[in-house]
Amino acid sequence: MKRIVIAPDSFKESLDAPAVAAAIAEGIKRVFPEVETVTVPMADGGEGLTTTLVAATGGREITTTVTGPLGQPVRAAWGILGDGTTAVVEMAQASGLPLVPREKRNPLFTTTYGTGELIRQALDAGCRRLIVGIGGSATNDGGAGMAQALGAKLLDAKGQDIGPGAAGLEELDRIDIQGLDPRVKEAEILVACDVDNPLCGPRGAPAVYGPQKGATPEMVPRLDAALARLAGIIERDLGKDVRELPGAGAAGGLGAGLVAFLDANLRRGIELVIEAVDLDGILARGADLVITGEGEINRQTAYGKVPAGVARVAGKYGIPVVALVGSIGEGASTVYDHGIKGFMSIVPRPVPLAYCLENAASLLADAAERLVRLLTVMNK
Ligand SMILES: Nc1ncnc2c1ncn2[C@@H]1O[C@H](COP(=O)(O)OP(=O)(O)OP(=O)(O)O)[C@@H](O)[C@H]1O
Ligand SMILES: O=C(O)[C@H](O)CO
């Protein structure tokens, strides 16, 4: 073995993607110090997009204070990529679920206003190409708050600005985008969606992701009706039907709002990241092996998660792909049909999850060492 490309996702709640890649590289070097390890941290649209793209392109992060999901000030980072002109904004930084304490989670009231403020800051900095990562949200406002932060008017029947969250959408009567920040029109906005759900209905944002944000079963139809109301008024006042677009339902309907208000393009997050880090270019130079990974490998993995995306690209160059994972979930074996030749858990013995989360870096390095030792026995 001469060259190994390491292209993992983050392990949620334990390690970000650059740390996962570094730990795997360390484990390989213990056995094969002479092997070239190329670390390419990956992401989809959710948490970690900014760190990943900034690290991959040699860009920089800027930390600022914006309006959090409940209206409180929060510290949030956005990035300028290595090209100096592309901004990366991650909604989870401003409007993400971890920013709301469990007992306060209520998508009727949470807003994406802070995400709009981050977009405005990127425009202020002169960026006219923006990658907006959406996923991991605390919100269900269809991007209404984001649009308000950028100057759109969302008005109730009395001509007053509607309040925050899905509850505000219930009062929505009309939309006026005349006051929208004019720099939005000059900008190319690409959206990295972590999922491809439509806005409403059984596969829509409230039904599928509402409960994790604190929605009770009774609240879900109310949230769904609020987004349907927004979509209807968008169609009437802005002439766009955003309901069924894949990704419209990502981040509580922010996908739909970004298309409606900012004329953005929705993309699968993993595909956008593959392009941004030039995974094709890296693999075209050849490698003996690609190691990918994620916190839990399961049935979802095959549907556009990082390991499946990495395997698709590696497949073009005939490079075998294996995965190191925290947990092996239900349906994990479906990944064999998507180009992943094998996977191994980093868990060493029956230990509590908390131990694995805390010690993920050393467990990963040990597992990487075991993996490459196994992979080479037949070649000796
Ligand atoms: N170090 C670890 N050891 C064991 N299991 C882990 C570890 N880190 C994460 N996990 C498991 O992975 C789960 C998170 O999965 P993952 O990191 O793949 O994120 P996800 O929720 O599937 O989101 P996405 O893949 O879209 O980012 C955790 O709930 C936990 O069960
Ligand atoms: O934010 C959310 O609602 C989920 O991550 C799906 O996008």
Short mmCIF file of C-alpha atoms and ligand atoms in Angstrom, two decimals:
data_model
loop_
_atom_site.label_atom_id
_atom_site.label_comp_id
_atom_site.label_asym_id
_atom_site.label_seq_id
_atom_site.Cartn_x
_atom_site.Cartn_y
_atom_site.Cartn_z
CA MET A 1 0.00 0.00 0.00
CA LYS A 2 1.30 3.41 -0.99
CA ARG A 3 -1.54 5.92 -0.77
CA ILE A 4 -4.68 5.83 1.35
CA VAL A 5 -7.38 8.50 1.09
CA ILE A 6 -9.31 9.09 4.32
CA ALA A 7 -12.68 10.76 3.68
CA PRO A 8 -15.04 10.44 6.67
CA ASP A 9 -18.05 12.36 7.98
CA SER A 10 -18.08 13.64 11.56
CA PHE A 11 -19.17 11.33 14.38
CA LYS A 12 -22.08 13.27 15.82
CA GLU A 13 -21.59 14.38 19.41
CA SER A 14 -18.09 12.95 19.55
CA LEU A 15 -15.64 14.11 16.84
CA ASP A 16 -15.70 16.53 13.93
CA ALA A 17 -14.66 15.23 10.52
CA PRO A 18 -11.09 16.62 10.56
CA ALA A 19 -10.51 14.91 13.93
CA VAL A 20 -11.95 11.61 12.64
CA ALA A 21 -9.66 11.72 9.61
CA ALA A 22 -6.62 12.59 11.73
CA ALA A 23 -7.26 9.71 14.14
CA ILE A 24 -7.58 7.21 11.29
CA ALA A 25 -4.35 8.50 9.74
CA GLU A 26 -2.59 8.06 13.08
CA GLY A 27 -3.68 4.43 13.33
CA ILE A 28 -2.44 3.68 9.81
CA LYS A 29 0.92 5.34 10.45
CA ARG A 30 1.52 3.08 13.45
CA VAL A 31 1.65 0.12 11.09
CA PHE A 32 2.80 1.75 7.84
CA PRO A 33 4.71 4.93 8.56
CA GLU A 34 5.75 5.13 4.90
CA VAL A 35 2.20 5.09 3.47
CA GLU A 36 0.94 8.44 2.22
CA THR A 37 -2.32 9.31 3.98
CA VAL A 38 -4.49 11.98 2.38
CA THR A 39 -7.14 13.30 4.76
CA VAL A 40 -10.28 14.73 3.17
CA PRO A 41 -12.83 15.53 5.90
CA MET A 42 -16.36 15.39 4.51
CA ALA A 43 -19.83 16.65 5.49
CA ASP A 44 -23.40 16.77 4.26
CA GLY A 45 -25.46 19.90 4.87
CA GLY A 46 -25.81 19.74 8.61
CA GLU A 47 -23.45 20.51 11.45
CA GLY A 48 -19.80 20.57 10.44
CA LEU A 49 -20.08 21.92 6.90
CA THR A 50 -18.25 25.16 7.68
CA THR A 51 -15.34 23.50 9.50
CA THR A 52 -15.02 20.88 6.79
CA LEU A 53 -15.03 23.21 3.81
CA VAL A 54 -12.79 25.78 5.48
CA ALA A 55 -10.29 23.05 6.40
CA ALA A 56 -10.44 21.44 2.95
CA THR A 57 -9.85 24.67 1.04
CA GLY A 58 -7.50 26.49 3.40
CA GLY A 59 -10.11 29.16 4.14
CA ARG A 60 -10.89 30.97 7.37
CA GLU A 61 -13.69 31.13 9.91
CA ILE A 62 -15.27 34.31 11.23
CA THR A 63 -17.12 34.23 14.53
CA THR A 64 -19.95 36.63 15.15
CA THR A 65 -23.07 37.13 17.26
CA VAL A 66 -26.51 36.61 15.72
CA THR A 67 -30.08 35.98 16.82
CA GLY A 68 -30.55 32.42 18.09
CA PRO A 69 -33.57 30.17 17.54
CA LEU A 70 -35.38 31.64 20.57
CA GLY A 71 -34.34 35.23 19.89
CA GLN A 72 -31.39 35.10 22.28
CA PRO A 73 -27.90 36.16 21.11
CA VAL A 74 -25.71 33.25 20.03
CA ARG A 75 -22.11 33.01 18.85
CA ALA A 76 -21.95 31.57 15.35
CA ALA A 77 -19.14 30.93 12.88
CA TRP A 78 -19.31 31.22 9.11
CA GLY A 79 -16.48 30.80 6.67
CA ILE A 80 -14.72 32.17 3.62
CA LEU A 81 -13.25 29.38 1.50
CA GLY A 82 -9.69 29.27 0.24
CA ASP A 83 -10.70 30.99 -3.02
CA GLY A 84 -11.35 34.14 -0.94
CA THR A 85 -14.76 34.74 -2.50
CA THR A 86 -17.06 31.83 -1.65
CA ALA A 87 -18.80 32.03 1.72
CA VAL A 88 -20.05 29.04 3.65
CA VAL A 89 -22.92 29.58 6.04
CA GLU A 90 -24.26 26.75 8.17
CA MET A 91 -27.78 27.23 9.45
CA ALA A 92 -27.13 24.98 12.44
CA GLN A 93 -24.62 27.53 13.75
CA ALA A 94 -27.33 30.18 14.12
CA SER A 95 -30.56 28.20 14.27
CA GLY A 96 -29.50 24.68 15.26
CA LEU A 97 -31.15 22.28 17.67
CA PRO A 98 -28.25 22.12 20.16
CA LEU A 99 -28.74 25.88 20.76
CA VAL A 100 -32.09 25.22 22.43
CA PRO A 101 -32.19 23.46 25.82
CA ARG A 102 -34.29 20.32 25.63
CA GLU A 103 -37.12 21.67 27.82
CA LYS A 104 -37.46 24.79 25.64
CA ARG A 105 -37.66 23.01 22.29
CA ASN A 106 -40.83 24.14 20.51
CA PRO A 107 -40.83 24.62 16.72
CA LEU A 108 -43.92 26.84 16.94
CA PHE A 109 -41.65 29.63 18.13
CA THR A 110 -38.11 28.99 16.89
CA THR A 111 -36.81 31.20 14.08
CA THR A 112 -34.20 31.14 11.30
CA TYR A 113 -33.65 34.90 11.68
CA GLY A 114 -30.01 34.37 12.71
CA THR A 115 -29.33 32.37 9.53
CA GLY A 116 -30.47 35.40 7.52
CA GLU A 117 -28.11 37.57 9.57
CA LEU A 118 -25.22 35.24 8.73
CA ILE A 119 -26.09 35.47 5.03
CA ARG A 120 -26.15 39.27 5.34
CA GLN A 121 -22.70 39.24 6.91
CA ALA A 122 -21.35 37.15 4.05
CA LEU A 123 -22.82 39.68 1.59
CA ASP A 124 -21.32 42.56 3.65
CA ALA A 125 -17.92 40.87 3.31
CA GLY A 126 -18.27 41.06 -0.47
CA CYS A 127 -19.05 37.37 -1.08
CA ARG A 128 -21.39 36.78 -4.02
CA ARG A 129 -21.13 33.00 -4.08
CA LEU A 130 -22.61 31.39 -1.01
CA ILE A 131 -22.89 27.78 0.07
CA VAL A 132 -25.62 27.50 2.69
CA GLY A 133 -25.67 24.25 4.66
CA ILE A 134 -29.08 23.30 5.98
CA GLY A 135 -29.93 20.60 8.49
CA GLY A 136 -29.73 20.00 12.20
CA SER A 137 -32.24 22.78 12.78
CA ALA A 138 -34.40 23.73 15.74
CA THR A 139 -36.88 25.45 13.42
CA ASN A 140 -40.02 24.91 11.36
CA ASP A 141 -40.53 28.41 9.96
CA GLY A 142 -40.03 27.70 6.25
CA GLY A 143 -37.19 30.25 6.22
CA ALA A 144 -39.54 33.10 7.16
CA GLY A 145 -37.17 34.49 9.80
CA MET A 146 -34.22 34.22 7.39
CA ALA A 147 -36.18 36.19 4.77
CA GLN A 148 -37.19 38.87 7.31
CA ALA A 149 -33.56 39.35 8.35
CA LEU A 150 -32.74 40.07 4.71
CA GLY A 151 -35.50 42.65 4.32
CA ALA A 152 -38.51 40.68 3.05
CA LYS A 153 -41.85 41.70 4.51
CA LEU A 154 -44.08 38.91 5.77
CA LEU A 155 -47.26 40.63 6.85
CA ASP A 156 -50.43 39.71 8.67
CA ALA A 157 -53.91 40.86 7.68
CA LYS A 158 -53.34 44.17 9.51
CA GLY A 159 -50.14 44.86 7.61
CA GLN A 160 -47.94 44.12 10.65
CA ASP A 161 -44.81 41.93 10.55
CA ILE A 162 -45.67 38.39 11.58
CA GLY A 163 -44.03 36.99 14.74
CA PRO A 164 -41.33 34.32 14.83
CA GLY A 165 -41.73 30.63 14.13
CA ALA A 166 -44.51 28.49 12.72
CA ALA A 167 -46.96 30.34 14.98
CA GLY A 168 -46.11 33.51 13.04
CA LEU A 169 -46.84 31.75 9.74
CA GLU A 170 -50.38 31.05 10.94
CA GLU A 171 -50.96 34.83 10.77
CA LEU A 172 -49.32 35.31 7.37
CA ASP A 173 -51.49 37.16 4.87
CA ARG A 174 -49.08 38.44 2.21
CA ILE A 175 -45.44 38.69 1.22
CA ASP A 176 -43.65 41.74 -0.16
CA ILE A 177 -40.03 41.32 -1.27
CA GLN A 178 -39.48 44.87 -2.57
CA GLY A 179 -37.28 45.67 0.42
CA LEU A 180 -35.15 42.51 0.05
CA ASP A 181 -31.41 43.21 0.21
CA PRO A 182 -30.54 43.94 -3.46
CA ARG A 183 -27.19 42.13 -3.14
CA VAL A 184 -29.13 38.85 -2.94
CA LYS A 185 -29.93 39.18 -6.66
CA GLU A 186 -26.22 39.50 -7.50
CA ALA A 187 -25.39 36.36 -5.53
CA GLU A 188 -25.27 32.70 -6.55
CA ILE A 189 -26.66 30.74 -3.63
CA LEU A 190 -26.13 26.99 -3.48
CA VAL A 191 -27.84 25.08 -0.74
CA ALA A 192 -26.35 21.90 0.72
CA CYS A 193 -29.38 19.99 2.03
CA ASP A 194 -28.82 17.14 4.48
CA VAL A 195 -32.06 15.43 3.37
CA ASP A 196 -34.31 15.48 0.29
CA ASN A 197 -37.74 15.61 1.93
CA PRO A 198 -40.53 17.72 0.44
CA LEU A 199 -42.04 20.56 2.45
CA CYS A 200 -45.30 19.04 3.72
CA GLY A 201 -47.21 15.79 3.99
CA PRO A 202 -46.21 12.38 5.35
CA ARG A 203 -42.57 12.81 4.21
CA GLY A 204 -42.58 16.55 4.94
CA ALA A 205 -40.50 18.50 7.44
CA PRO A 206 -42.96 18.56 10.38
CA ALA A 207 -43.96 14.88 10.18
CA VAL A 208 -40.43 13.54 9.87
CA TYR A 209 -38.25 16.03 11.80
CA GLY A 210 -40.79 17.90 13.97
CA PRO A 211 -40.69 15.43 16.87
CA GLN A 212 -36.89 15.72 17.33
CA LYS A 213 -37.39 19.49 17.68
CA GLY A 214 -39.96 19.13 20.44
CA ALA A 215 -43.18 18.90 18.44
CA THR A 216 -45.90 16.90 20.18
CA PRO A 217 -48.10 14.60 18.04
CA GLU A 218 -50.88 17.23 18.19
CA MET A 219 -48.49 19.95 17.07
CA VAL A 220 -47.34 18.18 13.88
CA PRO A 221 -50.53 18.86 11.80
CA ARG A 222 -50.45 22.48 12.98
CA LEU A 223 -46.83 22.86 11.86
CA ASP A 224 -47.69 21.19 8.56
CA ALA A 225 -50.61 23.55 7.97
CA ALA A 226 -48.40 26.56 8.75
CA LEU A 227 -45.85 25.52 6.10
CA ALA A 228 -48.63 24.74 3.61
CA ARG A 229 -50.04 28.23 4.21
CA LEU A 230 -46.61 29.76 3.57
CA ALA A 231 -46.21 27.71 0.37
CA GLY A 232 -49.63 28.84 -0.88
CA ILE A 233 -48.85 32.52 -0.28
CA ILE A 234 -45.39 32.13 -1.84
CA GLU A 235 -47.05 30.70 -4.94
CA ARG A 236 -49.59 33.54 -5.12
CA ASP A 237 -47.20 36.43 -4.32
CA LEU A 238 -43.84 35.21 -5.66
CA GLY A 239 -45.04 32.86 -8.41
CA LYS A 240 -43.04 29.82 -7.25
CA ASP A 241 -44.27 26.38 -6.26
CA VAL A 242 -41.75 25.10 -3.74
CA ARG A 243 -43.80 22.32 -2.14
CA GLU A 244 -42.34 19.23 -3.81
CA LEU A 245 -38.76 20.28 -4.47
CA PRO A 246 -36.35 17.65 -3.04
CA GLY A 247 -34.82 19.37 0.00
CA ALA A 248 -37.66 21.89 0.42
CA GLY A 249 -38.38 20.23 3.76
CA ALA A 250 -34.77 20.27 4.98
CA ALA A 251 -34.18 22.35 8.13
CA GLY A 252 -37.87 22.90 8.83
CA GLY A 253 -38.67 24.16 5.35
CA LEU A 254 -35.69 26.52 5.11
CA GLY A 255 -34.93 24.81 1.79
CA ALA A 256 -38.25 26.05 0.43
CA GLY A 257 -37.66 29.55 1.82
CA LEU A 258 -34.20 29.84 0.29
CA VAL A 259 -35.60 28.98 -3.14
CA ALA A 260 -38.64 31.24 -2.78
CA PHE A 261 -36.95 34.33 -1.32
CA LEU A 262 -33.33 34.12 -2.49
CA ASP A 263 -33.71 32.17 -5.74
CA ALA A 264 -31.26 29.58 -4.40
CA ASN A 265 -30.48 26.17 -5.88
CA LEU A 266 -31.07 23.14 -3.68
CA ARG A 267 -28.45 20.43 -3.90
CA ARG A 268 -27.71 17.25 -2.02
CA GLY A 269 -25.16 18.31 0.59
CA ILE A 270 -22.80 15.43 -0.04
CA GLU A 271 -22.67 16.15 -3.78
CA LEU A 272 -21.84 19.80 -3.17
CA VAL A 273 -19.12 18.86 -0.69
CA ILE A 274 -17.64 16.29 -3.08
CA GLU A 275 -17.27 19.11 -5.62
CA ALA A 276 -16.01 21.70 -3.13
CA VAL A 277 -13.22 19.45 -1.79
CA ASP A 278 -12.49 18.10 -5.32
CA LEU A 279 -12.74 14.47 -4.26
CA ASP A 280 -12.72 13.47 -7.92
CA GLY A 281 -9.40 15.20 -8.48
CA ILE A 282 -7.88 13.61 -5.38
CA LEU A 283 -8.99 10.08 -6.33
CA ALA A 284 -8.08 10.53 -9.98
CA ARG A 285 -4.46 10.72 -8.79
CA GLY A 286 -4.88 7.14 -7.59
CA ALA A 287 -5.11 5.42 -4.22
CA ASP A 288 -4.92 1.84 -2.99
CA LEU A 289 -7.77 2.30 -0.55
CA VAL A 290 -10.37 4.81 0.59
CA ILE A 291 -11.43 4.79 4.25
CA THR A 292 -14.67 6.59 4.98
CA GLY A 293 -16.82 6.59 8.12
CA GLU A 294 -19.67 8.05 10.12
CA GLY A 295 -21.09 7.86 13.64
CA GLU A 296 -23.66 5.23 12.77
CA ILE A 297 -23.86 3.21 9.58
CA ASN A 298 -27.44 2.16 8.84
CA ARG A 299 -30.12 2.00 6.15
CA GLN A 300 -29.97 5.80 5.71
CA THR A 301 -26.28 5.59 4.77
CA ALA A 302 -27.09 4.28 1.31
CA TYR A 303 -29.38 7.26 0.69
CA GLY A 304 -26.92 10.02 0.03
CA LYS A 305 -24.95 10.03 3.28
CA VAL A 306 -21.22 10.69 3.20
CA PRO A 307 -19.94 7.06 2.93
CA ALA A 308 -22.24 6.32 -0.02
CA GLY A 309 -21.24 9.53 -1.79
CA VAL A 310 -17.55 8.80 -1.28
CA ALA A 311 -18.04 5.23 -2.53
CA ARG A 312 -19.76 6.49 -5.69
CA VAL A 313 -16.76 8.64 -6.62
CA ALA A 314 -14.18 5.99 -5.65
CA GLY A 315 -16.10 3.49 -7.78
CA LYS A 316 -15.37 5.56 -10.89
CA TYR A 317 -11.65 5.02 -10.31
CA GLY A 318 -11.94 1.39 -9.22
CA ILE A 319 -10.63 2.16 -5.72
CA PRO A 320 -12.00 -0.06 -2.92
CA VAL A 321 -13.83 1.67 -0.06
CA VAL A 322 -14.23 0.54 3.54
CA ALA A 323 -15.81 2.35 6.48
CA LEU A 324 -14.96 2.77 10.14
CA VAL A 325 -18.04 3.56 12.18
CA GLY A 326 -19.15 4.10 15.75
CA SER A 327 -22.36 2.09 15.72
CA ILE A 328 -23.70 -0.48 13.29
CA GLY A 329 -27.40 0.26 12.94
CA GLU A 330 -30.32 -1.49 11.34
CA GLY A 331 -30.02 -2.13 7.62
CA ALA A 332 -26.28 -1.42 7.58
CA SER A 333 -25.62 -4.29 5.19
CA THR A 334 -27.51 -2.40 2.44
CA VAL A 335 -24.31 -0.37 1.97
CA TYR A 336 -22.63 -3.37 0.30
CA ASP A 337 -24.84 -2.66 -2.71
CA HIS A 338 -23.58 0.92 -2.78
CA GLY A 339 -19.89 0.31 -3.24
CA ILE A 340 -18.77 -0.05 0.37
CA LYS A 341 -16.82 -3.31 0.49
CA GLY A 342 -16.82 -3.66 4.25
CA PHE A 343 -17.14 -1.81 7.54
CA MET A 344 -15.94 -2.19 11.10
CA SER A 345 -17.08 -0.68 14.37
CA ILE A 346 -14.55 1.12 16.53
CA VAL A 347 -16.24 -0.18 19.69
CA PRO A 348 -13.71 -2.50 21.36
CA ARG A 349 -15.92 -4.43 23.81
CA PRO A 350 -19.31 -3.99 25.52
CA VAL A 351 -18.86 -0.47 26.92
CA PRO A 352 -21.36 2.36 27.47
CA LEU A 353 -21.96 4.76 24.56
CA ALA A 354 -20.67 7.65 26.68
CA TYR A 355 -17.26 5.93 26.89
CA CYS A 356 -17.16 5.55 23.09
CA LEU A 357 -18.14 9.16 22.51
CA GLU A 358 -15.47 10.41 24.91
CA ASN A 359 -12.69 8.18 23.65
CA ALA A 360 -13.58 8.21 19.98
CA ALA A 361 -10.20 9.47 18.78
CA SER A 362 -8.12 6.73 20.38
CA LEU A 363 -10.73 4.06 19.56
CA LEU A 364 -10.68 5.17 15.92
CA ALA A 365 -6.90 5.08 15.73
CA ASP A 366 -6.88 1.56 17.24
CA ALA A 367 -9.58 0.40 14.83
CA ALA A 368 -7.74 1.89 11.84
CA GLU A 369 -4.63 0.00 12.91
CA ARG A 370 -6.60 -3.28 13.13
CA LEU A 371 -8.21 -2.59 9.77
CA VAL A 372 -5.02 -2.04 7.81
CA ARG A 373 -3.30 -4.97 9.50
CA LEU A 374 -6.16 -7.21 8.38
CA LEU A 375 -6.23 -5.79 4.88
CA THR A 376 -2.59 -6.57 4.26
CA VAL A 377 -2.34 -10.17 5.49
CA MET A 378 -3.24 -11.63 2.11
CA ASN A 379 -0.60 -9.58 0.32
CA LYS A 380 2.28 -10.73 2.44
N1 LIG B 1 -17.67 7.21 19.09
C1 LIG B 1 -18.81 6.57 18.87
N2 LIG B 1 -18.96 5.28 19.24
C2 LIG B 1 -20.11 4.62 19.03
N3 LIG B 1 -21.19 5.17 18.45
C3 LIG B 1 -21.08 6.46 18.06
C4 LIG B 1 -19.90 7.22 18.24
N4 LIG B 1 -20.10 8.45 17.74
C5 LIG B 1 -21.35 8.47 17.28
N5 LIG B 1 -21.95 7.28 17.45
C6 LIG B 1 -23.31 6.89 17.10
O1 LIG B 1 -23.67 7.54 15.92
C7 LIG B 1 -24.88 8.26 16.12
C8 LIG B 1 -24.83 9.51 15.25
O2 LIG B 1 -24.75 9.11 13.92
P1 LIG B 1 -24.05 10.01 12.81
O3 LIG B 1 -22.81 10.62 13.35
O4 LIG B 1 -23.92 9.12 11.62
O5 LIG B 1 -25.08 11.19 12.60
P2 LIG B 1 -26.57 11.18 11.99
O6 LIG B 1 -27.51 11.53 13.09
O7 LIG B 1 -26.82 9.92 11.23
O8 LIG B 1 -26.51 12.41 11.06
P3 LIG B 1 -25.73 12.62 9.71
O9 LIG B 1 -25.13 11.30 9.27
O10 LIG B 1 -26.78 13.12 8.80
O11 LIG B 1 -24.69 13.65 10.05
C9 LIG B 1 -24.91 8.55 17.60
O12 LIG B 1 -26.21 8.69 18.04
C10 LIG B 1 -24.26 7.30 18.18
O13 LIG B 1 -25.20 6.27 18.33
O1 LIG B 2 -32.97 20.20 10.41
C1 LIG B 2 -33.73 19.26 10.17
O2 LIG B 2 -34.96 19.37 10.21
C2 LIG B 2 -33.17 17.93 9.75
O3 LIG B 2 -31.76 17.87 9.93
C3 LIG B 2 -33.50 17.67 8.31
O4 LIG B 2 -33.03 18.68 7.51
#
